[in-house]
PDB file of N, CA and C in Angstrom:
ATOM      1  N   UNK A   1       5.964   9.543  18.765  1.00  0.00           N
ATOM      2  CA  UNK A   1       4.518   9.545  18.805  1.00  0.00           C
ATOM      3  C   UNK A   1       4.078  10.671  19.655  1.00  0.00           C
ATOM      4  N   UNK A   2       3.102  11.466  19.365  1.00  0.00           N
ATOM      5  CA  UNK A   2       2.596  12.538  20.164  1.00  0.00           C
ATOM      6  C   UNK A   2       1.074  12.460  20.508  1.00  0.00           C
ATOM      7  N   UNK A   3       0.504  11.302  20.370  1.00  0.00           N
ATOM      8  CA  UNK A   3      -0.958  11.135  20.596  1.00  0.00           C
ATOM      9  C   UNK A   3      -1.870  11.367  19.430  1.00  0.00           C
ATOM     10  N   UNK A   4      -1.277  12.032  18.430  1.00  0.00           N
ATOM     11  CA  UNK A   4      -2.004  12.339  17.147  1.00  0.00           C
ATOM     12  C   UNK A   4      -1.218  11.755  15.991  1.00  0.00           C
ATOM     13  N   UNK A   5      -0.038  11.299  16.153  1.00  0.00           N
ATOM     14  CA  UNK A   5       0.667  10.780  15.023  1.00  0.00           C
ATOM     15  C   UNK A   5       2.011  10.084  15.521  1.00  0.00           C
ATOM     16  N   UNK A   6       2.703   9.482  14.608  1.00  0.00           N
ATOM     17  CA  UNK A   6       3.988   8.845  14.890  1.00  0.00           C
ATOM     18  C   UNK A   6       4.835   9.095  13.752  1.00  0.00           C
ATOM     19  N   UNK A   7       6.150   9.341  14.005  1.00  0.00           N
ATOM     20  CA  UNK A   7       7.110   9.575  13.079  1.00  0.00           C
ATOM     21  C   UNK A   7       7.922   8.272  12.980  1.00  0.00           C
ATOM     22  N   UNK A   8       8.052   7.763  11.717  1.00  0.00           N
ATOM     23  CA  UNK A   8       8.819   6.465  11.463  1.00  0.00           C
ATOM     24  C   UNK A   8      10.301   6.852  11.183  1.00  0.00           C
ATOM     25  N   UNK A   9      11.182   6.037  11.687  1.00  0.00           N
ATOM     26  CA  UNK A   9      12.570   6.220  11.297  1.00  0.00           C
ATOM     27  C   UNK A   9      12.978   5.142  10.369  1.00  0.00           C
ATOM     28  N   UNK A  10      13.684   5.505   9.346  1.00  0.00           N
ATOM     29  CA  UNK A  10      14.148   4.586   8.356  1.00  0.00           C
ATOM     30  C   UNK A  10      15.222   3.715   8.855  1.00  0.00           C
ATOM     31  N   UNK A  11      15.686   2.790   7.985  1.00  0.00           N
ATOM     32  CA  UNK A  11      16.777   1.885   8.354  1.00  0.00           C
ATOM     33  C   UNK A  11      18.072   2.633   8.710  1.00  0.00           C
ATOM     34  N   UNK A  12      18.216   3.830   8.317  1.00  0.00           N
ATOM     35  CA  UNK A  12      19.429   4.602   8.617  1.00  0.00           C
ATOM     36  C   UNK A  12      19.280   5.287  10.066  1.00  0.00           C
ATOM     37  N   UNK A  13      18.140   5.126  10.658  1.00  0.00           N
ATOM     38  CA  UNK A  13      17.920   5.731  11.915  1.00  0.00           C
ATOM     39  C   UNK A  13      17.285   7.069  11.861  1.00  0.00           C
ATOM     40  N   UNK A  14      17.224   7.675  10.740  1.00  0.00           N
ATOM     41  CA  UNK A  14      16.759   9.041  10.533  1.00  0.00           C
ATOM     42  C   UNK A  14      15.346   9.085  10.358  1.00  0.00           C
ATOM     43  N   UNK A  15      14.589  10.122  10.754  1.00  0.00           N
ATOM     44  CA  UNK A  15      13.144  10.124  10.445  1.00  0.00           C
ATOM     45  C   UNK A  15      12.975  10.288   8.950  1.00  0.00           C
ATOM     46  N   UNK A  16      11.849   9.629   8.528  1.00  0.00           N
ATOM     47  CA  UNK A  16      11.482   9.761   7.135  1.00  0.00           C
ATOM     48  C   UNK A  16      12.118   8.676   6.375  1.00  0.00           C
ATOM     49  N   UNK A  17      11.805   8.544   5.069  1.00  0.00           N
ATOM     50  CA  UNK A  17      12.294   7.443   4.239  1.00  0.00           C
ATOM     51  C   UNK A  17      12.970   8.198   3.056  1.00  0.00           C
ATOM     52  N   UNK A  18      14.069   7.619   2.597  1.00  0.00           N
ATOM     53  CA  UNK A  18      14.736   8.102   1.434  1.00  0.00           C
ATOM     54  C   UNK A  18      14.126   7.681   0.131  1.00  0.00           C
ATOM     55  N   UNK A  19      14.085   8.545  -0.887  1.00  0.00           N
ATOM     56  CA  UNK A  19      13.524   8.055  -2.147  1.00  0.00           C
ATOM     57  C   UNK A  19      14.658   7.868  -3.170  1.00  0.00           C
ATOM     58  N   UNK A  20      14.440   8.299  -4.318  1.00  0.00           N
ATOM     59  CA  UNK A  20      15.453   8.076  -5.464  1.00  0.00           C
ATOM     60  C   UNK A  20      15.359   6.711  -6.069  1.00  0.00           C
ATOM     61  N   UNK A  21      16.555   6.337  -6.630  1.00  0.00           N
ATOM     62  CA  UNK A  21      16.618   5.137  -7.320  1.00  0.00           C
ATOM     63  C   UNK A  21      16.391   3.849  -6.505  1.00  0.00           C
ATOM     64  N   UNK A  22      16.830   3.930  -5.169  1.00  0.00           N
ATOM     65  CA  UNK A  22      16.670   2.720  -4.291  1.00  0.00           C
ATOM     66  C   UNK A  22      15.905   3.190  -3.086  1.00  0.00           C
ATOM     67  N   UNK A  23      14.480   3.392  -3.235  1.00  0.00           N
ATOM     68  CA  UNK A  23      13.825   4.047  -2.113  1.00  0.00           C
ATOM     69  C   UNK A  23      13.729   3.046  -0.885  1.00  0.00           C
ATOM     70  N   UNK A  24      13.688   3.557   0.265  1.00  0.00           N
ATOM     71  CA  UNK A  24      13.493   2.687   1.520  1.00  0.00           C
ATOM     72  C   UNK A  24      12.038   2.280   1.615  1.00  0.00           C
ATOM     73  N   UNK A  25      11.918   1.156   2.340  1.00  0.00           N
ATOM     74  CA  UNK A  25      10.622   0.766   2.647  1.00  0.00           C
ATOM     75  C   UNK A  25      10.501   0.590   4.185  1.00  0.00           C
ATOM     76  N   UNK A  26       9.367   0.821   4.800  1.00  0.00           N
ATOM     77  CA  UNK A  26       9.207   0.578   6.308  1.00  0.00           C
ATOM     78  C   UNK A  26       7.967  -0.162   6.562  1.00  0.00           C
ATOM     79  N   UNK A  27       8.100  -1.245   7.140  1.00  0.00           N
ATOM     80  CA  UNK A  27       6.940  -2.007   7.495  1.00  0.00           C
ATOM     81  C   UNK A  27       6.423  -1.489   8.919  1.00  0.00           C
ATOM     82  N   UNK A  28       5.110  -1.485   9.104  1.00  0.00           N
ATOM     83  CA  UNK A  28       4.529  -1.083  10.421  1.00  0.00           C
ATOM     84  C   UNK A  28       3.426  -1.959  10.700  1.00  0.00           C
ATOM     85  N   UNK A  29       3.035  -1.968  12.014  1.00  0.00           N
ATOM     86  CA  UNK A  29       1.910  -2.726  12.546  1.00  0.00           C
ATOM     87  C   UNK A  29       0.919  -1.799  13.219  1.00  0.00           C
ATOM     88  N   UNK A  30      -0.290  -2.042  12.964  1.00  0.00           N
ATOM     89  CA  UNK A  30      -1.350  -1.360  13.771  1.00  0.00           C
ATOM     90  C   UNK A  30      -1.908  -2.245  14.832  1.00  0.00           C
ATOM     91  N   UNK A  31      -1.719  -1.992  16.075  1.00  0.00           N
ATOM     92  CA  UNK A  31      -2.156  -2.801  17.125  1.00  0.00           C
ATOM     93  C   UNK A  31      -3.437  -2.380  17.742  1.00  0.00           C
ATOM     94  N   UNK A  32      -4.405  -3.365  17.872  1.00  0.00           N
ATOM     95  CA  UNK A  32      -5.683  -3.115  18.451  1.00  0.00           C
ATOM     96  C   UNK A  32      -5.564  -3.612  19.943  1.00  0.00           C
ATOM     97  N   UNK A  33      -5.814  -2.741  20.851  1.00  0.00           N
ATOM     98  CA  UNK A  33      -5.610  -3.026  22.171  1.00  0.00           C
ATOM     99  C   UNK A  33      -6.748  -3.806  22.868  1.00  0.00           C
ATOM    100  N   UNK A  34      -7.791  -4.023  22.128  1.00  0.00           N
ATOM    101  CA  UNK A  34      -9.020  -4.790  22.532  1.00  0.00           C
ATOM    102  C   UNK A  34     -10.090  -4.064  23.216  1.00  0.00           C
ATOM    103  N   UNK A  35     -11.210  -4.861  23.290  1.00  0.00           N
ATOM    104  CA  UNK A  35     -12.354  -4.252  23.920  1.00  0.00           C
ATOM    105  C   UNK A  35     -13.354  -5.427  24.203  1.00  0.00           C
ATOM    106  N   UNK A  36     -14.155  -5.167  25.311  1.00  0.00           N
ATOM    107  CA  UNK A  36     -15.164  -6.153  25.675  1.00  0.00           C
ATOM    108  C   UNK A  36     -16.452  -6.098  24.862  1.00  0.00           C
ATOM    109  N   UNK A  37     -16.552  -4.960  24.118  1.00  0.00           N
ATOM    110  CA  UNK A  37     -17.824  -4.731  23.360  1.00  0.00           C
ATOM    111  C   UNK A  37     -17.756  -5.346  21.946  1.00  0.00           C
ATOM    112  N   UNK A  38     -18.590  -6.301  21.571  1.00  0.00           N
ATOM    113  CA  UNK A  38     -18.480  -6.897  20.291  1.00  0.00           C
ATOM    114  C   UNK A  38     -19.067  -5.841  19.234  1.00  0.00           C
ATOM    115  N   UNK A  39     -18.236  -5.592  18.299  1.00  0.00           N
ATOM    116  CA  UNK A  39     -18.637  -4.682  17.222  1.00  0.00           C
ATOM    117  C   UNK A  39     -17.448  -4.513  16.277  1.00  0.00           C
ATOM    118  N   UNK A  40     -17.573  -3.776  15.186  1.00  0.00           N
ATOM    119  CA  UNK A  40     -16.478  -3.427  14.335  1.00  0.00           C
ATOM    120  C   UNK A  40     -15.882  -2.067  14.771  1.00  0.00           C
ATOM    121  N   UNK A  41     -14.648  -1.996  14.907  1.00  0.00           N
ATOM    122  CA  UNK A  41     -13.898  -0.734  15.289  1.00  0.00           C
ATOM    123  C   UNK A  41     -13.179  -0.276  14.015  1.00  0.00           C
ATOM    124  N   UNK A  42     -13.316   0.959  13.644  1.00  0.00           N
ATOM    125  CA  UNK A  42     -12.692   1.464  12.467  1.00  0.00           C
ATOM    126  C   UNK A  42     -11.755   2.691  12.851  1.00  0.00           C
ATOM    127  N   UNK A  43     -10.666   2.802  12.064  1.00  0.00           N
ATOM    128  CA  UNK A  43      -9.829   3.974  12.218  1.00  0.00           C
ATOM    129  C   UNK A  43      -9.089   4.066  10.789  1.00  0.00           C
ATOM    130  N   UNK A  44      -8.323   5.132  10.735  1.00  0.00           N
ATOM    131  CA  UNK A  44      -7.598   5.454   9.466  1.00  0.00           C
ATOM    132  C   UNK A  44      -6.185   5.650   9.895  1.00  0.00           C
ATOM    133  N   UNK A  45      -5.199   5.119   9.136  1.00  0.00           N
ATOM    134  CA  UNK A  45      -3.864   5.495   9.275  1.00  0.00           C
ATOM    135  C   UNK A  45      -3.403   6.368   8.102  1.00  0.00           C
ATOM    136  N   UNK A  46      -2.940   7.551   8.513  1.00  0.00           N
ATOM    137  CA  UNK A  46      -2.546   8.490   7.404  1.00  0.00           C
ATOM    138  C   UNK A  46      -1.036   8.395   7.248  1.00  0.00           C
ATOM    139  N   UNK A  47      -0.676   8.229   5.931  1.00  0.00           N
ATOM    140  CA  UNK A  47       0.751   8.235   5.549  1.00  0.00           C
ATOM    141  C   UNK A  47       0.933   9.532   4.863  1.00  0.00           C
ATOM    142  N   UNK A  48       1.845  10.294   5.354  1.00  0.00           N
ATOM    143  CA  UNK A  48       2.259  11.638   4.782  1.00  0.00           C
ATOM    144  C   UNK A  48       3.570  11.556   4.099  1.00  0.00           C
ATOM    145  N   UNK A  49       3.750  12.098   2.919  1.00  0.00           N
ATOM    146  CA  UNK A  49       4.992  11.868   2.126  1.00  0.00           C
ATOM    147  C   UNK A  49       5.254  13.144   1.352  1.00  0.00           C
ATOM    148  N   UNK A  50       6.446  13.195   0.860  1.00  0.00           N
ATOM    149  CA  UNK A  50       6.845  14.356  -0.165  1.00  0.00           C
ATOM    150  C   UNK A  50       6.746  13.706  -1.540  1.00  0.00           C
ATOM    151  N   UNK A  51       6.509  12.398  -1.637  1.00  0.00           N
ATOM    152  CA  UNK A  51       6.515  11.825  -2.988  1.00  0.00           C
ATOM    153  C   UNK A  51       5.285  12.419  -3.848  1.00  0.00           C
ATOM    154  N   UNK A  52       5.732  12.987  -4.905  1.00  0.00           N
ATOM    155  CA  UNK A  52       4.595  13.581  -5.757  1.00  0.00           C
ATOM    156  C   UNK A  52       3.717  12.722  -6.591  1.00  0.00           C
ATOM    157  N   UNK A  53       4.136  11.428  -6.521  1.00  0.00           N
ATOM    158  CA  UNK A  53       3.322  10.466  -7.397  1.00  0.00           C
ATOM    159  C   UNK A  53       2.407   9.654  -6.527  1.00  0.00           C
ATOM    160  N   UNK A  54       2.212   9.939  -5.207  1.00  0.00           N
ATOM    161  CA  UNK A  54       1.408   9.205  -4.332  1.00  0.00           C
ATOM    162  C   UNK A  54       0.495  10.062  -3.511  1.00  0.00           C
ATOM    163  N   UNK A  55      -0.724   9.700  -3.437  1.00  0.00           N
ATOM    164  CA  UNK A  55      -1.678  10.408  -2.471  1.00  0.00           C
ATOM    165  C   UNK A  55      -2.255  11.646  -2.969  1.00  0.00           C
ATOM    166  N   UNK A  56      -2.843  12.379  -2.054  1.00  0.00           N
ATOM    167  CA  UNK A  56      -3.505  13.605  -2.301  1.00  0.00           C
ATOM    168  C   UNK A  56      -2.641  14.779  -1.896  1.00  0.00           C
ATOM    169  N   UNK A  57      -2.598  15.823  -2.678  1.00  0.00           N
ATOM    170  CA  UNK A  57      -1.846  16.972  -2.285  1.00  0.00           C
ATOM    171  C   UNK A  57      -2.602  17.786  -1.268  1.00  0.00           C
ATOM    172  N   UNK A  58      -1.789  18.052  -0.260  1.00  0.00           N
ATOM    173  CA  UNK A  58      -2.373  18.887   0.925  1.00  0.00           C
ATOM    174  C   UNK A  58      -2.389  20.344   0.503  1.00  0.00           C
ATOM    175  N   UNK A  59      -3.492  20.998   0.930  1.00  0.00           N
ATOM    176  CA  UNK A  59      -3.653  22.458   0.800  1.00  0.00           C
ATOM    177  C   UNK A  59      -3.608  23.116   2.153  1.00  0.00           C
ATOM    178  N   UNK A  60      -3.198  22.305   3.233  1.00  0.00           N
ATOM    179  CA  UNK A  60      -3.093  22.784   4.565  1.00  0.00           C
ATOM    180  C   UNK A  60      -4.450  23.205   5.206  1.00  0.00           C
ATOM    181  N   UNK A  61      -5.507  22.522   4.626  1.00  0.00           N
ATOM    182  CA  UNK A  61      -6.835  22.824   5.194  1.00  0.00           C
ATOM    183  C   UNK A  61      -6.996  22.093   6.508  1.00  0.00           C
ATOM    184  N   UNK A  62      -7.988  22.396   7.221  1.00  0.00           N
ATOM    185  CA  UNK A  62      -8.227  21.759   8.629  1.00  0.00           C
ATOM    186  C   UNK A  62      -8.221  20.160   8.462  1.00  0.00           C
ATOM    187  N   UNK A  63      -7.423  19.530   9.277  1.00  0.00           N
ATOM    188  CA  UNK A  63      -7.271  18.079   9.233  1.00  0.00           C
ATOM    189  C   UNK A  63      -6.277  17.608   8.233  1.00  0.00           C
ATOM    190  N   UNK A  64      -5.634  18.495   7.517  1.00  0.00           N
ATOM    191  CA  UNK A  64      -4.590  18.063   6.485  1.00  0.00           C
ATOM    192  C   UNK A  64      -3.220  18.320   7.087  1.00  0.00           C
ATOM    193  N   UNK A  65      -2.171  17.514   6.449  1.00  0.00           N
ATOM    194  CA  UNK A  65      -0.797  17.873   6.869  1.00  0.00           C
ATOM    195  C   UNK A  65      -0.499  19.302   6.266  1.00  0.00           C
ATOM    196  N   UNK A  66       0.780  19.681   6.578  1.00  0.00           N
ATOM    197  CA  UNK A  66       1.250  21.006   6.050  1.00  0.00           C
ATOM    198  C   UNK A  66       1.230  21.062   4.549  1.00  0.00           C
ATOM    199  N   UNK A  67       1.163  22.272   4.000  1.00  0.00           N
ATOM    200  CA  UNK A  67       1.039  22.553   2.570  1.00  0.00           C
ATOM    201  C   UNK A  67       2.138  21.777   1.780  1.00  0.00           C
ATOM    202  N   UNK A  68       1.717  21.362   0.615  1.00  0.00           N
ATOM    203  CA  UNK A  68       2.563  20.688  -0.417  1.00  0.00           C
ATOM    204  C   UNK A  68       3.103  19.364  -0.072  1.00  0.00           C
ATOM    205  N   UNK A  69       2.589  18.782   1.053  1.00  0.00           N
ATOM    206  CA  UNK A  69       2.888  17.348   1.360  1.00  0.00           C
ATOM    207  C   UNK A  69       1.715  16.546   0.757  1.00  0.00           C
ATOM    208  N   UNK A  70       2.032  15.333   0.452  1.00  0.00           N
ATOM    209  CA  UNK A  70       0.960  14.348  -0.076  1.00  0.00           C
ATOM    210  C   UNK A  70       0.573  13.386   1.020  1.00  0.00           C
ATOM    211  N   UNK A  71      -0.666  12.923   1.038  1.00  0.00           N
ATOM    212  CA  UNK A  71      -1.097  12.026   2.024  1.00  0.00           C
ATOM    213  C   UNK A  71      -2.189  10.979   1.442  1.00  0.00           C
ATOM    214  N   UNK A  72      -2.049   9.780   2.162  1.00  0.00           N
ATOM    215  CA  UNK A  72      -2.973   8.768   1.810  1.00  0.00           C
ATOM    216  C   UNK A  72      -3.548   8.244   3.104  1.00  0.00           C
ATOM    217  N   UNK A  73      -4.913   8.091   3.198  1.00  0.00           N
ATOM    218  CA  UNK A  73      -5.597   7.486   4.373  1.00  0.00           C
ATOM    219  C   UNK A  73      -5.857   6.028   4.054  1.00  0.00           C
ATOM    220  N   UNK A  74      -5.377   5.137   4.963  1.00  0.00           N
ATOM    221  CA  UNK A  74      -5.490   3.742   4.818  1.00  0.00           C
ATOM    222  C   UNK A  74      -6.563   3.300   5.874  1.00  0.00           C
ATOM    223  N   UNK A  75      -7.756   2.748   5.513  1.00  0.00           N
ATOM    224  CA  UNK A  75      -8.750   2.354   6.461  1.00  0.00           C
ATOM    225  C   UNK A  75      -8.365   1.065   7.209  1.00  0.00           C
ATOM    226  N   UNK A  76      -8.589   0.951   8.437  1.00  0.00           N
ATOM    227  CA  UNK A  76      -8.206  -0.228   9.298  1.00  0.00           C
ATOM    228  C   UNK A  76      -9.487  -0.636   9.981  1.00  0.00           C
ATOM    229  N   UNK A  77      -9.798  -1.881  10.009  1.00  0.00           N
ATOM    230  CA  UNK A  77     -10.982  -2.392  10.784  1.00  0.00           C
ATOM    231  C   UNK A  77     -10.546  -3.575  11.728  1.00  0.00           C
ATOM    232  N   UNK A  78     -11.092  -3.518  12.875  1.00  0.00           N
ATOM    233  CA  UNK A  78     -10.878  -4.738  13.822  1.00  0.00           C
ATOM    234  C   UNK A  78     -12.292  -5.120  14.238  1.00  0.00           C
ATOM    235  N   UNK A  79     -12.644  -6.413  14.161  1.00  0.00           N
ATOM    236  CA  UNK A  79     -13.945  -6.909  14.510  1.00  0.00           C
ATOM    237  C   UNK A  79     -13.863  -7.714  15.715  1.00  0.00           C
ATOM    238  N   UNK A  80     -14.664  -7.389  16.804  1.00  0.00           N
ATOM    239  CA  UNK A  80     -14.605  -8.172  18.063  1.00  0.00           C
ATOM    240  C   UNK A  80     -15.914  -8.876  18.113  1.00  0.00           C
ATOM    241  N   UNK A  81     -15.891 -10.163  18.339  1.00  0.00           N
ATOM    242  CA  UNK A  81     -17.009 -10.978  18.351  1.00  0.00           C
ATOM    243  C   UNK A  81     -17.248 -11.494  19.708  1.00  0.00           C
TER     244      UNK A  81
END
């Protein structure tokens, strides 16, 4: 993790996930650290992949991952009451 992102290690201990006939899967949790202010808090989790069949192709524009990678933004909401 570098404050802007996190690199997941697969079951083999290496960064990234293997594809092919038996692709790896990696579960992850988004933890909300809490707040005293009641409201809805929103964020996005960006998944970046080389898989050509998932997500949007990056053109390396501002806010995008490096060129020719694909990405999907997953919305996350936590509501404090």
